[in-house]
Short mmCIF file of C-alpha atoms and ligand atoms in Angstrom, two decimals:
data_model
loop_
_atom_site.label_atom_id
_atom_site.label_comp_id
_atom_site.label_asym_id
_atom_site.label_seq_id
_atom_site.Cartn_x
_atom_site.Cartn_y
_atom_site.Cartn_z
CA MET A 6 14.45 -9.76 -15.36
CA VAL A 7 15.00 -6.56 -13.40
CA LYS A 8 18.10 -5.67 -11.44
CA ILE A 9 17.96 -4.54 -7.80
CA VAL A 10 20.00 -1.35 -7.56
CA ARG A 11 19.24 -0.42 -3.95
CA LYS A 12 18.12 -2.34 -0.89
CA LYS A 13 17.32 -0.78 2.46
CA VAL A 14 15.96 -2.56 5.50
CA LEU A 15 13.41 -0.16 7.02
CA ASN A 16 12.59 -2.27 10.06
CA PRO A 17 13.08 -5.95 10.95
CA SER A 18 10.24 -7.07 8.66
CA VAL A 19 9.94 -4.28 6.09
CA THR A 20 12.36 -3.80 3.20
CA LEU A 21 12.68 -1.22 0.43
CA MET A 22 14.03 -2.20 -2.98
CA GLU A 23 14.72 0.05 -5.94
CA VAL A 24 14.89 -1.81 -9.24
CA GLU A 25 15.84 -0.91 -12.79
CA ALA A 26 12.56 -0.84 -14.72
CA PRO A 27 12.65 2.16 -17.10
CA LEU A 28 9.49 1.32 -19.05
CA ILE A 29 7.44 1.04 -15.86
CA ALA A 30 9.04 4.14 -14.33
CA LYS A 31 8.10 6.11 -17.45
CA LYS A 32 4.38 5.42 -17.06
CA ALA A 33 3.86 4.81 -13.32
CA GLN A 34 1.45 6.96 -11.32
CA ALA A 35 0.53 7.02 -7.64
CA GLY A 36 -1.87 4.22 -6.74
CA GLN A 37 -0.71 1.74 -9.38
CA PHE A 38 1.01 -1.57 -8.72
CA ILE A 39 3.30 -4.19 -10.22
CA ILE A 40 3.18 -7.99 -10.14
CA LEU A 41 6.45 -9.83 -9.62
CA ARG A 42 7.76 -13.37 -9.53
CA VAL A 43 10.97 -13.88 -7.60
CA ASP A 44 12.02 -16.86 -9.74
CA GLU A 45 10.51 -19.10 -12.38
CA TYR A 46 8.72 -21.23 -9.79
CA GLY A 47 7.51 -18.24 -7.78
CA GLU A 48 3.92 -17.16 -7.24
CA ARG A 49 2.72 -13.95 -8.79
CA THR A 50 2.71 -11.28 -6.09
CA PRO A 51 1.22 -7.80 -6.41
CA LEU A 52 3.00 -4.86 -4.76
CA THR A 53 2.00 -1.22 -4.94
CA ILE A 54 4.58 1.08 -6.53
CA ALA A 55 6.06 3.02 -3.62
CA ASP A 56 8.03 5.45 -5.76
CA TYR A 57 9.50 5.88 -9.21
CA ASP A 58 12.22 7.95 -10.82
CA ARG A 59 11.57 8.61 -14.49
CA GLU A 60 15.07 10.04 -15.05
CA LYS A 61 16.92 7.13 -13.47
CA GLY A 62 14.42 4.62 -14.85
CA THR A 63 13.87 2.98 -11.47
CA VAL A 64 10.85 1.80 -9.51
CA THR A 65 10.76 1.39 -5.74
CA ILE A 66 8.78 -1.27 -3.89
CA ILE A 67 8.42 -1.68 -0.15
CA PHE A 68 7.27 -5.00 1.26
CA GLN A 69 6.72 -6.77 4.52
CA LYS A 70 7.93 -10.33 4.94
CA VAL A 71 4.63 -12.09 5.46
CA GLY A 72 4.92 -15.22 3.34
CA LEU A 73 7.32 -17.33 1.33
CA THR A 74 7.56 -14.97 -1.68
CA THR A 75 8.29 -11.88 0.36
CA GLU A 76 10.83 -13.82 2.44
CA LEU A 77 12.61 -14.99 -0.72
CA LEU A 78 12.45 -11.46 -2.11
CA GLY A 79 13.94 -10.14 1.13
CA ASP A 80 16.87 -12.55 0.73
CA LEU A 81 17.89 -10.89 -2.55
CA ASN A 82 20.52 -8.16 -2.51
CA GLU A 83 21.74 -5.24 -4.60
CA GLY A 84 22.96 -6.59 -7.94
CA ASP A 85 20.59 -9.59 -7.86
CA TYR A 86 17.72 -9.95 -10.31
CA ILE A 87 13.97 -10.45 -9.92
CA LYS A 88 12.65 -12.83 -12.57
CA ASP A 89 9.42 -11.03 -13.60
CA PHE A 90 8.32 -7.50 -12.84
CA VAL A 91 5.20 -6.38 -14.72
CA GLY A 92 3.40 -3.05 -14.61
CA PRO A 93 2.25 -0.45 -14.07
CA LEU A 94 -1.10 -2.17 -13.41
CA GLY A 95 -4.39 -0.82 -12.10
CA LEU A 96 -5.79 2.67 -12.23
CA PRO A 97 -4.05 5.70 -10.71
CA THR A 98 -5.68 7.34 -7.69
CA GLU A 99 -8.38 9.85 -8.63
CA LEU A 100 -9.51 12.61 -6.31
CA PRO A 101 -12.72 14.64 -6.48
CA GLU A 102 -12.36 17.64 -8.78
CA GLY A 103 -11.16 20.80 -7.04
CA THR A 104 -9.62 18.94 -4.09
CA LYS A 105 -7.63 21.35 -1.94
CA ARG A 106 -7.08 19.45 1.27
CA VAL A 107 -6.56 15.75 1.89
CA CYS A 108 -5.82 13.57 4.89
CA VAL A 109 -3.72 10.52 4.05
CA VAL A 110 -3.99 7.74 6.63
CA GLY A 111 -1.41 4.94 6.64
CA GLY A 112 -1.26 1.91 8.87
CA GLY A 113 1.91 -0.13 9.38
CA VAL A 114 3.49 -1.19 6.12
CA GLY A 115 0.60 0.59 4.37
CA CYS A 116 2.56 3.77 5.18
CA ALA A 117 4.93 2.69 2.41
CA ILE A 118 2.10 3.32 -0.03
CA ALA A 119 0.64 6.28 1.84
CA TYR A 120 3.99 8.05 1.44
CA PRO A 121 4.05 8.31 -2.39
CA GLN A 122 0.40 9.36 -2.31
CA ALA A 123 1.19 12.18 0.12
CA LYS A 124 4.28 13.16 -1.86
CA SER A 125 2.45 13.28 -5.16
CA LEU A 126 -0.50 15.31 -3.78
CA HIS A 127 1.82 17.70 -1.94
CA ALA A 128 3.79 18.26 -5.16
CA GLN A 129 0.51 19.21 -6.87
CA GLY A 130 -0.04 21.99 -4.31
CA ILE A 131 -2.74 20.16 -2.33
CA GLN A 132 -2.62 20.62 1.45
CA VAL A 133 -1.82 17.21 2.90
CA ASP A 134 -2.14 16.01 6.47
CA VAL A 135 -0.75 12.55 7.18
CA ILE A 136 -1.71 10.23 10.01
CA ALA A 137 0.79 7.38 10.18
CA GLY A 138 0.02 4.62 12.65
CA PHE A 139 2.21 1.79 13.92
CA ARG A 140 1.96 -0.82 16.65
CA SER A 141 5.09 0.48 18.40
CA LYS A 142 8.18 2.66 17.99
CA ASP A 143 10.46 -0.12 16.69
CA ILE A 144 8.47 -0.53 13.48
CA VAL A 145 8.05 3.14 12.56
CA ILE A 146 9.13 3.73 8.95
CA LEU A 147 9.60 6.73 6.63
CA GLU A 148 9.13 9.41 9.31
CA GLU A 149 11.58 11.87 7.74
CA GLU A 150 10.22 11.19 4.25
CA PHE A 151 6.68 11.91 5.42
CA LYS A 152 7.75 15.16 7.09
CA ALA A 153 9.09 16.38 3.74
CA ALA A 154 5.98 15.26 1.86
CA CYS A 155 3.13 16.79 3.85
CA ASP A 156 1.97 19.87 5.75
CA ASN A 157 1.23 18.12 9.05
CA LEU A 158 2.39 14.71 10.20
CA TYR A 159 0.58 12.97 13.06
CA LEU A 160 2.33 9.83 14.19
CA THR A 161 0.51 7.36 16.41
CA THR A 162 1.48 4.11 18.10
CA ASP A 163 -0.94 1.61 19.62
CA ASP A 164 1.20 1.27 22.75
CA GLY A 165 2.20 4.93 23.07
CA SER A 166 5.92 4.17 22.70
CA TYR A 167 6.24 6.95 20.09
CA GLY A 168 4.07 9.83 18.89
CA GLU A 169 0.54 9.92 20.21
CA LYS A 170 -0.91 6.85 21.89
CA GLY A 171 -3.93 5.46 20.08
CA PHE A 172 -5.25 4.39 16.71
CA VAL A 173 -5.23 6.35 13.47
CA THR A 174 -9.03 6.37 13.57
CA ASP A 175 -9.02 8.22 16.93
CA LYS A 176 -6.68 10.85 15.53
CA LEU A 177 -8.66 11.24 12.32
CA LYS A 178 -11.91 11.67 14.23
CA SER A 179 -10.39 14.28 16.52
CA LEU A 180 -8.96 16.24 13.57
CA ILE A 181 -12.32 16.25 11.78
CA GLU A 182 -14.19 17.19 14.95
CA ALA A 183 -11.68 20.01 15.55
CA GLY A 184 -12.88 21.58 12.30
CA ASN A 185 -10.28 20.42 9.79
CA GLN A 186 -12.16 20.23 6.52
CA TYR A 187 -10.89 17.53 4.22
CA ASP A 188 -12.13 17.15 0.66
CA ALA A 189 -10.98 13.56 0.76
CA VAL A 190 -9.38 10.97 2.99
CA ILE A 191 -7.09 8.31 1.53
CA ALA A 192 -6.62 5.22 3.70
CA ILE A 193 -4.00 2.55 3.06
CA GLY A 194 -3.19 -0.24 5.46
CA PRO A 195 -4.72 -3.36 7.02
CA ILE A 196 -8.28 -4.06 5.79
CA ILE A 197 -9.66 -3.64 9.29
CA MET A 198 -8.06 -0.19 9.53
CA MET A 199 -9.51 0.90 6.18
CA LYS A 200 -12.91 -0.38 7.27
CA PHE A 201 -12.84 1.70 10.46
CA VAL A 202 -11.42 4.81 8.75
CA SER A 203 -14.35 4.59 6.33
CA ALA A 204 -16.74 4.26 9.27
CA VAL A 205 -15.25 7.41 10.85
CA THR A 206 -15.62 9.54 7.70
CA LYS A 207 -19.04 8.30 6.60
CA PRO A 208 -21.14 10.38 9.03
CA PHE A 209 -19.20 13.47 7.93
CA GLY A 210 -19.76 12.72 4.25
CA ILE A 211 -16.03 12.90 3.44
CA LYS A 212 -15.04 11.11 0.25
CA THR A 213 -12.84 8.19 1.35
CA ILE A 214 -10.56 6.28 -0.97
CA VAL A 215 -9.14 2.94 0.11
CA SER A 216 -6.44 0.91 -1.64
CA LEU A 217 -7.47 -2.76 -1.63
CA ASN A 218 -5.12 -5.72 -1.55
CA PRO A 219 -7.09 -8.84 -2.48
CA ILE A 220 -5.48 -12.03 -3.75
CA MET A 221 -4.31 -11.45 -7.32
CA ILE A 222 -3.08 -13.87 -9.96
CA ASP A 223 -2.97 -12.50 -13.50
CA GLY A 224 -3.54 -8.83 -12.68
CA THR A 225 -5.33 -8.27 -15.98
CA GLY A 226 -8.98 -8.96 -15.17
CA MET A 227 -9.00 -12.55 -16.48
CA CYS A 228 -8.87 -14.87 -13.45
CA GLY A 229 -11.38 -13.27 -11.07
CA GLY A 230 -9.10 -13.88 -8.09
CA CYS A 231 -9.18 -10.26 -7.01
CA ARG A 232 -12.93 -9.78 -7.06
CA VAL A 233 -14.38 -7.50 -4.43
CA THR A 234 -17.90 -6.25 -3.80
CA VAL A 235 -18.24 -2.49 -4.06
CA GLY A 236 -21.66 -0.84 -3.87
CA GLY A 237 -23.26 -4.27 -4.22
CA LYS A 238 -21.49 -4.91 -7.53
CA MET A 239 -18.60 -7.23 -8.32
CA LYS A 240 -15.39 -5.40 -9.23
CA PHE A 241 -11.93 -6.64 -10.09
CA ALA A 242 -9.34 -4.79 -8.02
CA CYS A 243 -6.61 -5.27 -10.65
CA VAL A 244 -8.42 -3.42 -13.43
CA ASP A 245 -11.19 -1.46 -11.67
CA GLY A 246 -8.98 -0.52 -8.71
CA PRO A 247 -7.02 -1.00 -6.54
CA ASP A 248 -8.62 2.25 -5.24
CA PHE A 249 -12.30 2.19 -4.33
CA ASP A 250 -14.83 4.26 -2.41
CA GLY A 251 -14.39 3.07 1.18
CA HIS A 252 -18.05 3.74 1.96
CA GLU A 253 -19.09 1.19 -0.65
CA VAL A 254 -16.62 -1.67 -0.05
CA ASP A 255 -17.71 -4.96 1.56
CA PHE A 256 -14.66 -5.21 3.86
CA ASP A 257 -15.90 -8.30 5.71
CA GLU A 258 -16.09 -10.31 2.49
CA LEU A 259 -12.60 -9.12 1.51
CA MET A 260 -11.17 -10.15 4.90
CA SER A 261 -12.68 -13.58 4.58
CA ARG A 262 -11.50 -14.09 0.96
CA ASN A 263 -7.96 -13.02 1.87
CA THR A 264 -7.60 -15.86 4.38
CA VAL A 265 -8.66 -18.63 1.96
CA TYR A 266 -5.12 -19.84 1.14
CA ARG A 267 -3.58 -19.40 4.57
CA GLY A 268 -3.21 -23.17 5.07
CA GLU A 269 -1.52 -23.71 1.70
CA GLU A 270 0.79 -20.75 2.33
CA ALA A 271 1.91 -22.21 5.67
CA GLU A 272 2.45 -25.66 4.08
CA GLU A 273 4.52 -24.19 1.25
CA LYS A 274 6.66 -22.24 3.71
CA GLU A 275 7.27 -25.38 5.73
CA ARG A 276 8.12 -27.41 2.61
CA HIS A 277 10.60 -24.75 1.54
CA ALA A 278 12.26 -24.75 4.97
CA CYS A 279 12.87 -28.54 4.82
FE1 FES B 327 -7.10 -11.87 -11.93
FE2 FES B 327 -7.70 -9.45 -11.06
S1 FES B 327 -5.98 -10.65 -10.56
S2 FES B 327 -8.90 -10.73 -12.34
#
């Protein structure tokens, strides 16, 4: 059991929680994740570690209420406990040797994960540009945090209600075409966004790392639930990832696999509401 020590609602559907987990905080690195169960009947849900504080012994997660588990999690408050909280799992993010300049691209709630990446790279002395994209102004999160964790922040909204109007891919393309030379691009967000970011960078030969979010069960490479095809080979995101080369990932297969349990998820939500 881990105790929730801080809860902050970032926007109507996205919540930040800081929990007491000293053993995980001691080992966590950017790019890794945890698997939690809200209660003893709960499903196992993977969430990327958004931040950690080794001194305080806390780990921060940020999640969007998209299904029953995340709704139940969102109902918990400071002082409440989460039943299981296991990690750190997966491999930390690895950049090409000698990387001096990176563009981190976050989409929607993916910005919650893009933020610790930017912060960690910036702290290592790497020049970091961030492109953070949202549908509209009302769901923008972590703007001030990003400003402190990068050299240049470019904020976009699909509807133009805040920042520049357009998609993150448009902004990335324009930055590359303007002569900004990135050693790597890190993309975290909806699968479709990561697919198109990878398509933008491919012709320029820029190493592109994507953080995949397939269905996970055990998180230890045993169940095969998280399998993805990368470079024509089967990989398990929980032990081989979650970061992969975006130019090698079969995004269409991942999108299709991620919708497999949508019916069951809706049924379970309905049953719980009764
Ligand atoms: Fe089971 Fe990855 S979650 S193999």
